[in-house]
Amino acid sequence: MTAAPDDHHAEPHGGRRDQSGRGEGSDRRNRLDLDPDTVERDLVKLVLTVVELLRQLMERQALRRFDEGDLTEEQEERIGLTLMLLGDRMAELRDRYGLRPEDLNLDLGPLGPLLPRD
C-alpha cells in the first residue's frame, strides 16, 4: 500500500506524524506551548530580558570608563542619568506586566543563567 501524495506525514503503522516528523505520541515537553492569553506578556518578557542584558553590559562598560578616567564630568553625569532612567523604566515595565527581576534571567542549562545574580 502506498501513501497518497498529500499524506507525506503518515507512519508505516497507520499513526500520524506531526510537522516535526515525530509520531503523535512523542514527548510533548519539547513543544513550544503558545497561549494566546499570555503571548503579549511573554514577548515583553523576552524583550525586557534582552534590554536588561544590554543595560548591564553598558553599565559595566561605563564603570570601566569611569575607572580609567576616559570621561569628562559631563559625560559621567549624562551616562549615570541615562542608566538610572533606563533602570527606572525597566522597573515600570516589569511592574506593568507582573514580572520580577529574576523572571528576566534565562536558564542556559549547563552554561548557567544568562544574567549574573547580584
PDB file as gemmi writes it, atoms N, CA and C in Angstrom:
CRYST1    1.000    1.000    1.000  90.00  90.00  90.00 P 1                      
ATOM      1  N   MET A   1       0.847  -1.171   0.000  1.00  0.00           N  
ATOM      2  CA  MET A   1       0.000   0.000   0.000  1.00  0.00           C  
ATOM      3  C   MET A   1       0.890   1.231   0.000  1.00  0.00           C  
ATOM      4  N   THR A   2       0.571   2.223  -0.812  1.00  0.00           N  
ATOM      5  CA  THR A   2       1.352   3.454  -0.881  1.00  0.00           C  
ATOM      6  C   THR A   2       0.531   4.598  -0.329  1.00  0.00           C  
ATOM      7  N   ALA A   3       1.241   5.544   0.243  1.00  0.00           N  
ATOM      8  CA  ALA A   3       0.574   6.711   0.816  1.00  0.00           C  
ATOM      9  C   ALA A   3       0.174   7.664  -0.296  1.00  0.00           C  
ATOM     10  N   ALA A   4      -0.928   8.339  -0.097  1.00  0.00           N  
ATOM     11  CA  ALA A   4      -1.352   9.352  -1.057  1.00  0.00           C  
ATOM     12  C   ALA A   4      -0.326  10.468  -1.076  1.00  0.00           C  
ATOM     13  N   PRO A   5      -0.126  11.138  -2.214  1.00  0.00           N  
ATOM     14  CA  PRO A   5       0.882  12.192  -2.318  1.00  0.00           C  
ATOM     15  C   PRO A   5       0.747  13.285  -1.267  1.00  0.00           C  
ATOM     16  N   ASP A   6      -0.480  13.610  -0.855  1.00  0.00           N  
ATOM     17  CA  ASP A   6      -0.640  14.670   0.128  1.00  0.00           C  
ATOM     18  C   ASP A   6      -0.540  14.147   1.564  1.00  0.00           C  
ATOM     19  N   ASP A   7      -0.300  12.865   1.736  1.00  0.00           N  
ATOM     20  CA  ASP A   7      -0.223  12.263   3.056  1.00  0.00           C  
ATOM     21  C   ASP A   7       1.230  11.954   3.396  1.00  0.00           C  
ATOM     22  N   HIS A   8       2.108  12.930   3.297  1.00  0.00           N  
ATOM     23  CA  HIS A   8       3.539  12.728   3.494  1.00  0.00           C  
ATOM     24  C   HIS A   8       3.920  12.590   4.955  1.00  0.00           C  
ATOM     25  N   HIS A   9       2.967  12.757   5.867  1.00  0.00           N  
ATOM     26  CA  HIS A   9       3.275  12.620   7.287  1.00  0.00           C  
ATOM     27  C   HIS A   9       2.833  11.267   7.848  1.00  0.00           C  
ATOM     28  N   ALA A  10       2.337  10.375   7.018  1.00  0.00           N  
ATOM     29  CA  ALA A  10       1.836   9.089   7.509  1.00  0.00           C  
ATOM     30  C   ALA A  10       2.977   8.211   7.989  1.00  0.00           C  
ATOM     31  N   GLU A  11       2.719   7.457   9.068  1.00  0.00           N  
ATOM     32  CA  GLU A  11       3.681   6.497   9.584  1.00  0.00           C  
ATOM     33  C   GLU A  11       3.322   5.124   9.038  1.00  0.00           C  
ATOM     34  N   PRO A  12       4.279   4.205   8.975  1.00  0.00           N  
ATOM     35  CA  PRO A  12       4.023   2.892   8.408  1.00  0.00           C  
ATOM     36  C   PRO A  12       2.919   2.127   9.117  1.00  0.00           C  
ATOM     37  N   HIS A  13       2.701   2.336  10.402  1.00  0.00           N  
ATOM     38  CA  HIS A  13       1.713   1.562  11.149  1.00  0.00           C  
ATOM     39  C   HIS A  13       0.393   2.295  11.273  1.00  0.00           C  
ATOM     40  N   GLY A  14       0.152   3.251  10.421  1.00  0.00           N  
ATOM     41  CA  GLY A  14      -1.128   3.932  10.414  1.00  0.00           C  
ATOM     42  C   GLY A  14      -1.187   5.152  11.318  1.00  0.00           C  
ATOM     43  N   GLY A  15      -0.179   5.367  12.143  1.00  0.00           N  
ATOM     44  CA  GLY A  15      -0.159   6.551  13.007  1.00  0.00           C  
ATOM     45  C   GLY A  15       0.179   7.785  12.195  1.00  0.00           C  
ATOM     46  N   ARG A  16      -0.081   8.920  12.757  1.00  0.00           N  
ATOM     47  CA  ARG A  16       0.226  10.168  12.059  1.00  0.00           C  
ATOM     48  C   ARG A  16       1.453  10.792  12.684  1.00  0.00           C  
ATOM     49  N   ARG A  17       2.187  11.535  11.877  1.00  0.00           N  
ATOM     50  CA  ARG A  17       3.326  12.298  12.369  1.00  0.00           C  
ATOM     51  C   ARG A  17       2.926  13.762  12.444  1.00  0.00           C  
ATOM     52  N   ASP A  18       3.484  14.456  13.430  1.00  0.00           N  
ATOM     53  CA  ASP A  18       3.251  15.891  13.473  1.00  0.00           C  
ATOM     54  C   ASP A  18       4.195  16.569  12.486  1.00  0.00           C  
ATOM     55  N   GLN A  19       4.195  17.879  12.407  1.00  0.00           N  
ATOM     56  CA  GLN A  19       5.004  18.581  11.427  1.00  0.00           C  
ATOM     57  C   GLN A  19       6.489  18.420  11.670  1.00  0.00           C  
ATOM     58  N   SER A  20       6.895  18.052  12.872  1.00  0.00           N  
ATOM     59  CA  SER A  20       8.314  17.850  13.152  1.00  0.00           C  
ATOM     60  C   SER A  20       8.783  16.490  12.683  1.00  0.00           C  
ATOM     61  N   GLY A  21       7.838  15.636  12.243  1.00  0.00           N  
ATOM     62  CA  GLY A  21       8.210  14.303  11.785  1.00  0.00           C  
ATOM     63  C   GLY A  21       8.117  13.264  12.878  1.00  0.00           C  
ATOM     64  N   ARG A  22       7.742  13.660  14.084  1.00  0.00           N  
ATOM     65  CA  ARG A  22       7.603  12.711  15.183  1.00  0.00           C  
ATOM     66  C   ARG A  22       6.189  12.177  15.216  1.00  0.00           C  
ATOM     67  N   GLY A  23       6.026  11.033  15.800  1.00  0.00           N  
ATOM     68  CA  GLY A  23       4.717  10.426  15.931  1.00  0.00           C  
ATOM     69  C   GLY A  23       3.844  11.189  16.906  1.00  0.00           C  
ATOM     70  N   GLU A  24       2.531  10.878  16.845  1.00  0.00           N  
ATOM     71  CA  GLU A  24       1.575  11.573  17.697  1.00  0.00           C  
ATOM     72  C   GLU A  24       1.891  11.413  19.170  1.00  0.00           C  
ATOM     73  N   GLY A  25       2.405  10.282  19.584  1.00  0.00           N  
ATOM     74  CA  GLY A  25       2.650  10.026  20.987  1.00  0.00           C  
ATOM     75  C   GLY A  25       4.007  10.501  21.457  1.00  0.00           C  
ATOM     76  N   SER A  26       4.721  11.259  20.635  1.00  0.00           N  
ATOM     77  CA  SER A  26       6.063  11.703  21.025  1.00  0.00           C  
ATOM     78  C   SER A  26       5.994  12.646  22.212  1.00  0.00           C  
ATOM     79  N   ASP A  27       7.101  12.856  22.850  1.00  0.00           N  
ATOM     80  CA  ASP A  27       7.195  13.653  24.063  1.00  0.00           C  
ATOM     81  C   ASP A  27       6.775  15.094  23.791  1.00  0.00           C  
ATOM     82  N   ARG A  28       5.757  15.559  24.483  1.00  0.00           N  
ATOM     83  CA  ARG A  28       5.233  16.914  24.272  1.00  0.00           C  
ATOM     84  C   ARG A  28       5.998  17.959  25.068  1.00  0.00           C  
ATOM     85  N   ARG A  29       6.898  17.565  25.959  1.00  0.00           N  
ATOM     86  CA  ARG A  29       7.639  18.543  26.752  1.00  0.00           C  
ATOM     87  C   ARG A  29       8.537  19.408  25.880  1.00  0.00           C  
ATOM     88  N   ASN A  30       8.937  18.927  24.730  1.00  0.00           N  
ATOM     89  CA  ASN A  30       9.823  19.682  23.852  1.00  0.00           C  
ATOM     90  C   ASN A  30       9.071  20.649  22.956  1.00  0.00           C  
ATOM     91  N   ARG A  31       7.761  20.634  23.007  1.00  0.00           N  
ATOM     92  CA  ARG A  31       6.975  21.524  22.158  1.00  0.00           C  
ATOM     93  C   ARG A  31       6.852  22.901  22.762  1.00  0.00           C  
ATOM     94  N   LEU A  32       6.755  23.875  21.896  1.00  0.00           N  
ATOM     95  CA  LEU A  32       6.515  25.248  22.310  1.00  0.00           C  
ATOM     96  C   LEU A  32       5.046  25.372  22.666  1.00  0.00           C  
ATOM     97  N   ASP A  33       4.760  25.772  23.868  1.00  0.00           N  
ATOM     98  CA  ASP A  33       3.381  25.907  24.332  1.00  0.00           C  
ATOM     99  C   ASP A  33       2.968  27.360  24.207  1.00  0.00           C  
ATOM    100  N   LEU A  34       2.229  27.673  23.169  1.00  0.00           N  
ATOM    101  CA  LEU A  34       1.791  29.053  22.930  1.00  0.00           C  
ATOM    102  C   LEU A  34       0.399  29.238  23.496  1.00  0.00           C  
ATOM    103  N   ASP A  35       0.266  30.191  24.368  1.00  0.00           N  
ATOM    104  CA  ASP A  35      -1.015  30.509  24.975  1.00  0.00           C  
ATOM    105  C   ASP A  35      -1.402  31.908  24.522  1.00  0.00           C  
ATOM    106  N   PRO A  36      -2.478  32.043  23.758  1.00  0.00           N  
ATOM    107  CA  PRO A  36      -2.872  33.365  23.248  1.00  0.00           C  
ATOM    108  C   PRO A  36      -3.079  34.394  24.349  1.00  0.00           C  
ATOM    109  N   ASP A  37      -3.437  33.939  25.550  1.00  0.00           N  
ATOM    110  CA  ASP A  37      -3.689  34.868  26.647  1.00  0.00           C  
ATOM    111  C   ASP A  37      -2.412  35.461  27.228  1.00  0.00           C  
ATOM    112  N   THR A  38      -1.268  34.798  27.026  1.00  0.00           N  
ATOM    113  CA  THR A  38      -0.022  35.289  27.629  1.00  0.00           C  
ATOM    114  C   THR A  38       1.022  35.681  26.594  1.00  0.00           C  
ATOM    115  N   VAL A  39       0.661  35.676  25.329  1.00  0.00           N  
ATOM    116  CA  VAL A  39       1.656  35.949  24.291  1.00  0.00           C  
ATOM    117  C   VAL A  39       2.258  37.346  24.432  1.00  0.00           C  
ATOM    118  N   GLU A  40       1.448  38.347  24.779  1.00  0.00           N  
ATOM    119  CA  GLU A  40       1.975  39.710  24.936  1.00  0.00           C  
ATOM    120  C   GLU A  40       2.965  39.764  26.100  1.00  0.00           C  
ATOM    121  N   ARG A  41       2.589  39.169  27.232  1.00  0.00           N  
ATOM    122  CA  ARG A  41       3.473  39.175  28.406  1.00  0.00           C  
ATOM    123  C   ARG A  41       4.758  38.413  28.106  1.00  0.00           C  
ATOM    124  N   ASP A  42       4.651  37.291  27.417  1.00  0.00           N  
ATOM    125  CA  ASP A  42       5.843  36.501  27.086  1.00  0.00           C  
ATOM    126  C   ASP A  42       6.775  37.259  26.148  1.00  0.00           C  
ATOM    127  N   LEU A  43       6.196  37.977  25.200  1.00  0.00           N  
ATOM    128  CA  LEU A  43       7.003  38.783  24.287  1.00  0.00           C  
ATOM    129  C   LEU A  43       7.691  39.921  25.040  1.00  0.00           C  
ATOM    130  N   VAL A  44       6.957  40.584  25.916  1.00  0.00           N  
ATOM    131  CA  VAL A  44       7.537  41.658  26.723  1.00  0.00           C  
ATOM    132  C   VAL A  44       8.658  41.094  27.588  1.00  0.00           C  
ATOM    133  N   LYS A  45       8.454  39.924  28.156  1.00  0.00           N  
ATOM    134  CA  LYS A  45       9.484  39.288  28.988  1.00  0.00           C  
ATOM    135  C   LYS A  45      10.762  39.050  28.188  1.00  0.00           C  
ATOM    136  N   LEU A  46      10.631  38.557  26.971  1.00  0.00           N  
ATOM    137  CA  LEU A  46      11.797  38.309  26.121  1.00  0.00           C  
ATOM    138  C   LEU A  46      12.506  39.618  25.773  1.00  0.00           C  
ATOM    139  N   VAL A  47      11.749  40.626  25.377  1.00  0.00           N  
ATOM    140  CA  VAL A  47      12.341  41.917  25.014  1.00  0.00           C  
ATOM    141  C   VAL A  47      13.035  42.552  26.228  1.00  0.00           C  
ATOM    142  N   LEU A  48      12.383  42.509  27.377  1.00  0.00           N  
ATOM    143  CA  LEU A  48      12.989  43.085  28.580  1.00  0.00           C  
ATOM    144  C   LEU A  48      14.239  42.321  28.998  1.00  0.00           C  
ATOM    145  N   THR A  49      14.269  41.031  28.759  1.00  0.00           N  
ATOM    146  CA  THR A  49      15.471  40.244  29.065  1.00  0.00           C  
ATOM    147  C   THR A  49      16.647  40.730  28.227  1.00  0.00           C  
ATOM    148  N   VAL A  50      16.414  40.945  26.941  1.00  0.00           N  
ATOM    149  CA  VAL A  50      17.472  41.437  26.053  1.00  0.00           C  
ATOM    150  C   VAL A  50      17.901  42.847  26.464  1.00  0.00           C  
ATOM    151  N   VAL A  51      16.925  43.711  26.774  1.00  0.00           N  
ATOM    152  CA  VAL A  51      17.250  45.073  27.195  1.00  0.00           C  
ATOM    153  C   VAL A  51      18.032  45.049  28.504  1.00  0.00           C  
ATOM    154  N   GLU A  52      17.663  44.178  29.436  1.00  0.00           N  
ATOM    155  CA  GLU A  52      18.384  44.091  30.710  1.00  0.00           C  
ATOM    156  C   GLU A  52      19.818  43.616  30.500  1.00  0.00           C  
ATOM    157  N   LEU A  53      20.012  42.668  29.611  1.00  0.00           N  
ATOM    158  CA  LEU A  53      21.367  42.219  29.291  1.00  0.00           C  
ATOM    159  C   LEU A  53      22.197  43.378  28.742  1.00  0.00           C  
ATOM    160  N   LEU A  54      21.639  44.120  27.809  1.00  0.00           N  
ATOM    161  CA  LEU A  54      22.352  45.267  27.235  1.00  0.00           C  
ATOM    162  C   LEU A  54      22.585  46.361  28.275  1.00  0.00           C  
ATOM    163  N   ARG A  55      21.615  46.592  29.162  1.00  0.00           N  
ATOM    164  CA  ARG A  55      21.768  47.596  30.213  1.00  0.00           C  
ATOM    165  C   ARG A  55      22.931  47.237  31.134  1.00  0.00           C  
ATOM    166  N   GLN A  56      23.013  45.962  31.504  1.00  0.00           N  
ATOM    167  CA  GLN A  56      24.106  45.539  32.378  1.00  0.00           C  
ATOM    168  C   GLN A  56      25.460  45.652  31.683  1.00  0.00           C  
ATOM    169  N   LEU A  57      25.491  45.319  30.397  1.00  0.00           N  
ATOM    170  CA  LEU A  57      26.747  45.458  29.645  1.00  0.00           C  
ATOM    171  C   LEU A  57      27.166  46.924  29.548  1.00  0.00           C  
ATOM    172  N   MET A  58      26.207  47.823  29.288  1.00  0.00           N  
ATOM    173  CA  MET A  58      26.507  49.255  29.213  1.00  0.00           C  
ATOM    174  C   MET A  58      26.972  49.775  30.567  1.00  0.00           C  
ATOM    175  N   GLU A  59      26.360  49.293  31.641  1.00  0.00           N  
ATOM    176  CA  GLU A  59      26.750  49.720  32.980  1.00  0.00           C  
ATOM    177  C   GLU A  59      28.188  49.301  33.291  1.00  0.00           C  
ATOM    178  N   ARG A  60      28.544  48.073  32.943  1.00  0.00           N  
ATOM    179  CA  ARG A  60      29.924  47.612  33.169  1.00  0.00           C  
ATOM    180  C   ARG A  60      30.922  48.413  32.343  1.00  0.00           C  
ATOM    181  N   GLN A  61      30.554  48.696  31.095  1.00  0.00           N  
ATOM    182  CA  GLN A  61      31.421  49.496  30.225  1.00  0.00           C  
ATOM    183  C   GLN A  61      31.605  50.894  30.799  1.00  0.00           C  
ATOM    184  N   ALA A  62      30.517  51.480  31.289  1.00  0.00           N  
ATOM    185  CA  ALA A  62      30.595  52.819  31.883  1.00  0.00           C  
ATOM    186  C   ALA A  62      31.485  52.807  33.121  1.00  0.00           C  
ATOM    187  N   LEU A  63      31.340  51.792  33.968  1.00  0.00           N  
ATOM    188  CA  LEU A  63      32.178  51.703  35.163  1.00  0.00           C  
ATOM    189  C   LEU A  63      33.653  51.572  34.801  1.00  0.00           C  
ATOM    190  N   ARG A  64      33.926  50.789  33.768  1.00  0.00           N  
ATOM    191  CA  ARG A  64      35.312  50.647  33.308  1.00  0.00           C  
ATOM    192  C   ARG A  64      35.856  51.987  32.844  1.00  0.00           C  
ATOM    193  N   ARG A  65      35.039  52.718  32.083  1.00  0.00           N  
ATOM    194  CA  ARG A  65      35.479  54.022  31.587  1.00  0.00           C  
ATOM    195  C   ARG A  65      35.624  55.034  32.717  1.00  0.00           C  
ATOM    196  N   PHE A  66      34.739  54.962  33.726  1.00  0.00           N  
ATOM    197  CA  PHE A  66      34.886  55.834  34.904  1.00  0.00           C  
ATOM    198  C   PHE A  66      36.219  55.554  35.574  1.00  0.00           C  
ATOM    199  N   ASP A  67      36.501  54.266  35.800  1.00  0.00           N  
ATOM    200  CA  ASP A  67      37.738  53.869  36.490  1.00  0.00           C  
ATOM    201  C   ASP A  67      38.992  54.278  35.725  1.00  0.00           C  
ATOM    202  N   GLU A  68      38.906  54.241  34.390  1.00  0.00           N  
ATOM    203  CA  GLU A  68      40.069  54.604  33.572  1.00  0.00           C  
ATOM    204  C   GLU A  68      40.204  56.111  33.384  1.00  0.00           C  
ATOM    205  N   GLY A  69      39.205  56.869  33.784  1.00  0.00           N  
ATOM    206  CA  GLY A  69      39.266  58.317  33.644  1.00  0.00           C  
ATOM    207  C   GLY A  69      39.073  58.788  32.211  1.00  0.00           C  
ATOM    208  N   ASP A  70      38.386  57.992  31.389  1.00  0.00           N  
ATOM    209  CA  ASP A  70      38.170  58.328  29.973  1.00  0.00           C  
ATOM    210  C   ASP A  70      37.076  59.368  29.745  1.00  0.00           C  
ATOM    211  N   LEU A  71      36.305  59.687  30.773  1.00  0.00           N  
ATOM    212  CA  LEU A  71      35.124  60.522  30.584  1.00  0.00           C  
ATOM    213  C   LEU A  71      35.279  61.878  31.260  1.00  0.00           C  
ATOM    214  N   THR A  72      34.641  62.865  30.646  1.00  0.00           N  
ATOM    215  CA  THR A  72      34.573  64.174  31.304  1.00  0.00           C  
ATOM    216  C   THR A  72      33.495  64.089  32.389  1.00  0.00           C  
ATOM    217  N   GLU A  73      33.464  65.061  33.248  1.00  0.00           N  
ATOM    218  CA  GLU A  73      32.456  65.083  34.307  1.00  0.00           C  
ATOM    219  C   GLU A  73      31.046  65.125  33.717  1.00  0.00           C  
ATOM    220  N   GLU A  74      30.889  65.896  32.642  1.00  0.00           N  
ATOM    221  CA  GLU A  74      29.582  65.987  31.975  1.00  0.00           C  
ATOM    222  C   GLU A  74      29.168  64.633  31.399  1.00  0.00           C  
ATOM    223  N   GLN A  75      30.096  63.922  30.777  1.00  0.00           N  
ATOM    224  CA  GLN A  75      29.790  62.597  30.227  1.00  0.00           C  
ATOM    225  C   GLN A  75      29.424  61.617  31.341  1.00  0.00           C  
ATOM    226  N   GLU A  76      30.144  61.679  32.454  1.00  0.00           N  
ATOM    227  CA  GLU A  76      29.835  60.802  33.585  1.00  0.00           C  
ATOM    228  C   GLU A  76      28.416  61.052  34.086  1.00  0.00           C  
ATOM    229  N   GLU A  77      28.044  62.319  34.209  1.00  0.00           N  
ATOM    230  CA  GLU A  77      26.701  62.655  34.674  1.00  0.00           C  
ATOM    231  C   GLU A  77      25.637  62.184  33.689  1.00  0.00           C  
ATOM    232  N   ARG A  78      25.886  62.404  32.400  1.00  0.00           N  
ATOM    233  CA  ARG A  78      24.919  62.005  31.376  1.00  0.00           C  
ATOM    234  C   ARG A  78      24.744  60.488  31.346  1.00  0.00           C  
ATOM    235  N   ILE A  79      25.837  59.738  31.411  1.00  0.00           N  
ATOM    236  CA  ILE A  79      25.751  58.275  31.409  1.00  0.00           C  
ATOM    237  C   ILE A  79      25.059  57.782  32.671  1.00  0.00           C  
ATOM    238  N   GLY A  80      25.426  58.351  33.808  1.00  0.00           N  
ATOM    239  CA  GLY A  80      24.790  57.960  35.067  1.00  0.00           C  
ATOM    240  C   GLY A  80      23.294  58.197  35.051  1.00  0.00           C  
ATOM    241  N   LEU A  81      22.876  59.367  34.566  1.00  0.00           N  
ATOM    242  CA  LEU A  81      21.462  59.701  34.493  1.00  0.00           C  
ATOM    243  C   LEU A  81      20.735  58.765  33.516  1.00  0.00           C  
ATOM    244  N   THR A  82      21.343  58.510  32.376  1.00  0.00           N  
ATOM    245  CA  THR A  82      20.728  57.627  31.377  1.00  0.00           C  
ATOM    246  C   THR A  82      20.526  56.219  31.935  1.00  0.00           C  
ATOM    247  N   LEU A  83      21.546  55.685  32.593  1.00  0.00           N  
ATOM    248  CA  LEU A  83      21.430  54.339  33.167  1.00  0.00           C  
ATOM    249  C   LEU A  83      20.394  54.298  34.286  1.00  0.00           C  
ATOM    250  N   MET A  84      20.313  55.370  35.071  1.00  0.00           N  
ATOM    251  CA  MET A  84      19.325  55.441  36.134  1.00  0.00           C  
ATOM    252  C   MET A  84      17.908  55.487  35.559  1.00  0.00           C  
ATOM    253  N   LEU A  85      17.702  56.307  34.528  1.00  0.00           N  
ATOM    254  CA  LEU A  85      16.392  56.393  33.886  1.00  0.00           C  
ATOM    255  C   LEU A  85      15.998  55.073  33.225  1.00  0.00           C  
ATOM    256  N   LEU A  86      16.963  54.415  32.593  1.00  0.00           N  
ATOM    257  CA  LEU A  86      16.686  53.113  31.974  1.00  0.00           C  
ATOM    258  C   LEU A  86      16.299  52.089  33.042  1.00  0.00           C  
ATOM    259  N   GLY A  87      16.999  52.087  34.167  1.00  0.00           N  
ATOM    260  CA  GLY A  87      16.657  51.178  35.265  1.00  0.00           C  
ATOM    261  C   GLY A  87      15.252  51.446  35.789  1.00  0.00           C  
ATOM    262  N   ASP A  88      14.893  52.731  35.926  1.00  0.00           N  
ATOM    263  CA  ASP A  88      13.542  53.091  36.384  1.00  0.00           C  
ATOM    264  C   ASP A  88      12.478  52.633  35.397  1.00  0.00           C  
ATOM    265  N   ARG A  89      12.738  52.857  34.113  1.00  0.00           N  
ATOM    266  CA  ARG A  89      11.762  52.464  33.078  1.00  0.00           C  
ATOM    267  C   ARG A  89      11.608  50.950  33.024  1.00  0.00           C  
ATOM    268  N   MET A  90      12.709  50.230  33.200  1.00  0.00           N  
ATOM    269  CA  MET A  90      12.647  48.763  33.234  1.00  0.00           C  
ATOM    270  C   MET A  90      11.773  48.305  34.405  1.00  0.00           C  
ATOM    271  N   ALA A  91      11.938  48.941  35.567  1.00  0.00           N  
ATOM    272  CA  ALA A  91      11.132  48.588  36.739  1.00  0.00           C  
ATOM    273  C   ALA A  91       9.644  48.856  36.478  1.00  0.00           C  
ATOM    274  N   GLU A  92       9.343  49.976  35.832  1.00  0.00           N  
ATOM    275  CA  GLU A  92       7.948  50.290  35.499  1.00  0.00           C  
ATOM    276  C   GLU A  92       7.350  49.227  34.581  1.00  0.00           C  
ATOM    277  N   LEU A  93       8.092  48.838  33.548  1.00  0.00           N  
ATOM    278  CA  LEU A  93       7.583  47.841  32.609  1.00  0.00           C  
ATOM    279  C   LEU A  93       7.440  46.471  33.267  1.00  0.00           C  
ATOM    280  N   ARG A  94       8.392  46.109  34.130  1.00  0.00           N  
ATOM    281  CA  ARG A  94       8.257  44.831  34.857  1.00  0.00           C  
ATOM    282  C   ARG A  94       6.992  44.854  35.714  1.00  0.00           C  
ATOM    283  N   ASP A  95       6.769  45.964  36.411  1.00  0.00           N  
ATOM    284  CA  ASP A  95       5.581  46.079  37.257  1.00  0.00           C  
ATOM    285  C   ASP A  95       4.298  45.993  36.426  1.00  0.00           C  
ATOM    286  N   ARG A  96       4.286  46.669  35.295  1.00  0.00           N  
ATOM    287  CA  ARG A  96       3.096  46.681  34.439  1.00  0.00           C  
ATOM    288  C   ARG A  96       2.713  45.274  33.988  1.00  0.00           C  
ATOM    289  N   TYR A  97       3.707  44.432  33.724  1.00  0.00           N  
ATOM    290  CA  TYR A  97       3.443  43.079  33.234  1.00  0.00           C  
ATOM    291  C   TYR A  97       3.612  42.009  34.306  1.00  0.00           C  
ATOM    292  N   GLY A  98       3.724  42.425  35.555  1.00  0.00           N  
ATOM    293  CA  GLY A  98       3.787  41.468  36.656  1.00  0.00           C  
ATOM    294  C   GLY A  98       5.049  40.617  36.656  1.00  0.00           C  
ATOM    295  N   LEU A  99       6.165  41.205  36.265  1.00  0.00           N  
ATOM    296  CA  LEU A  99       7.430  40.475  36.208  1.00  0.00           C  
ATOM    297  C   LEU A  99       8.354  40.928  37.326  1.00  0.00           C  
ATOM    298  N   ARG A 100       9.141  40.002  37.813  1.00  0.00           N  
ATOM    299  CA  ARG A 100      10.172  40.305  38.811  1.00  0.00           C  
ATOM    300  C   ARG A 100      11.522  40.330  38.093  1.00  0.00           C  
ATOM    301  N   PRO A 101      12.526  40.980  38.669  1.00  0.00           N  
ATOM    302  CA  PRO A 101      13.842  40.996  38.012  1.00  0.00           C  
ATOM    303  C   PRO A 101      14.358  39.592  37.696  1.00  0.00           C  
ATOM    304  N   GLU A 102      14.140  38.643  38.593  1.00  0.00           N  
ATOM    305  CA  GLU A 102      14.623  37.281  38.351  1.00  0.00           C  
ATOM    306  C   GLU A 102      13.875  36.569  37.221  1.00  0.00           C  
ATOM    307  N   ASP A 103      12.685  37.065  36.860  1.00  0.00           N  
ATOM    308  CA  ASP A 103      11.948  36.489  35.730  1.00  0.00           C  
ATOM    309  C   ASP A 103      12.653  36.751  34.403  1.00  0.00           C  
ATOM    310  N   LEU A 104      13.524  37.755  34.376  1.00  0.00           N  
ATOM    311  CA  LEU A 104      14.216  38.113  33.141  1.00  0.00           C  
ATOM    312  C   LEU A 104      15.517  37.331  32.954  1.00  0.00           C  
ATOM    313  N   ASN A 105      15.847  36.472  33.876  1.00  0.00           N  
ATOM    314  CA  ASN A 105      17.094  35.732  33.795  1.00  0.00           C  
ATOM    315  C   ASN A 105      16.838  34.350  33.211  1.00  0.00           C  
ATOM    316  N   LEU A 106      17.282  34.129  31.975  1.00  0.00           N  
ATOM    317  CA  LEU A 106      17.087  32.848  31.307  1.00  0.00           C  
ATOM    318  C   LEU A 106      18.063  31.813  31.829  1.00  0.00           C  
ATOM    319  N   ASP A 107      17.579  30.596  32.002  1.00  0.00           N  
ATOM    320  CA  ASP A 107      18.438  29.480  32.394  1.00  0.00           C  
ATOM    321  C   ASP A 107      19.014  28.871  31.127  1.00  0.00           C  
ATOM    322  N   LEU A 108      20.329  28.922  30.988  1.00  0.00           N  
ATOM    323  CA  LEU A 108      21.000  28.400  29.795  1.00  0.00           C  
ATOM    324  C   LEU A 108      21.534  26.991  30.026  1.00  0.00           C  
ATOM    325  N   GLY A 109      20.891  26.254  30.909  1.00  0.00           N  
ATOM    326  CA  GLY A 109      21.286  24.871  31.173  1.00  0.00           C  
ATOM    327  C   GLY A 109      22.672  24.788  31.774  1.00  0.00           C  
ATOM    328  N   PRO A 110      23.551  23.984  31.163  1.00  0.00           N  
ATOM    329  CA  PRO A 110      24.883  23.791  31.737  1.00  0.00           C  
ATOM    330  C   PRO A 110      25.733  25.069  31.749  1.00  0.00           C  
ATOM    331  N   LEU A 111      25.354  26.075  30.973  1.00  0.00           N  
ATOM    332  CA  LEU A 111      26.096  27.336  30.959  1.00  0.00           C  
ATOM    333  C   LEU A 111      25.732  28.232  32.138  1.00  0.00           C  
ATOM    334  N   GLY A 112      24.621  27.922  32.781  1.00  0.00           N  
ATOM    335  CA  GLY A 112      24.174  28.729  33.907  1.00  0.00           C  
ATOM    336  C   GLY A 112      23.206  29.810  33.466  1.00  0.00           C  
ATOM    337  N   PRO A 113      22.925  30.772  34.343  1.00  0.00           N  
ATOM    338  CA  PRO A 113      21.979  31.829  33.999  1.00  0.00           C  
ATOM    339  C   PRO A 113      22.563  32.835  33.015  1.00  0.00           C  
ATOM    340  N   LEU A 114      21.700  33.451  32.223  1.00  0.00           N  
ATOM    341  CA  LEU A 114      22.135  34.463  31.262  1.00  0.00           C  
ATOM    342  C   LEU A 114      22.713  35.683  31.962  1.00  0.00           C  
ATOM    343  N   LEU A 115      22.007  36.151  32.984  1.00  0.00           N  
ATOM    344  CA  LEU A 115      22.421  37.357  33.700  1.00  0.00           C  
ATOM    345  C   LEU A 115      23.088  36.972  35.010  1.00  0.00           C  
ATOM    346  N   PRO A 116      24.128  37.705  35.399  1.00  0.00           N  
ATOM    347  CA  PRO A 116      24.759  37.406  36.693  1.00  0.00           C  
ATOM    348  C   PRO A 116      23.777  37.717  37.826  1.00  0.00           C  
ATOM    349  N   ARG A 117      23.838  36.917  38.845  1.00  0.00           N  
ATOM    350  CA  ARG A 117      22.984  37.156  40.009  1.00  0.00           C  
ATOM    351  C   ARG A 117      23.688  38.142  40.923  1.00  0.00           C  
ATOM    352  N   ASP A 118      22.961  39.201  41.292  1.00  0.00           N  
ATOM    353  CA  ASP A 118      23.554  40.239  42.157  1.00  0.00           C  
ATOM    354  C   ASP A 118      23.514  39.820  43.603  1.00  0.00           C  
TER     355      ASP A 118                                                      
END                                                                             
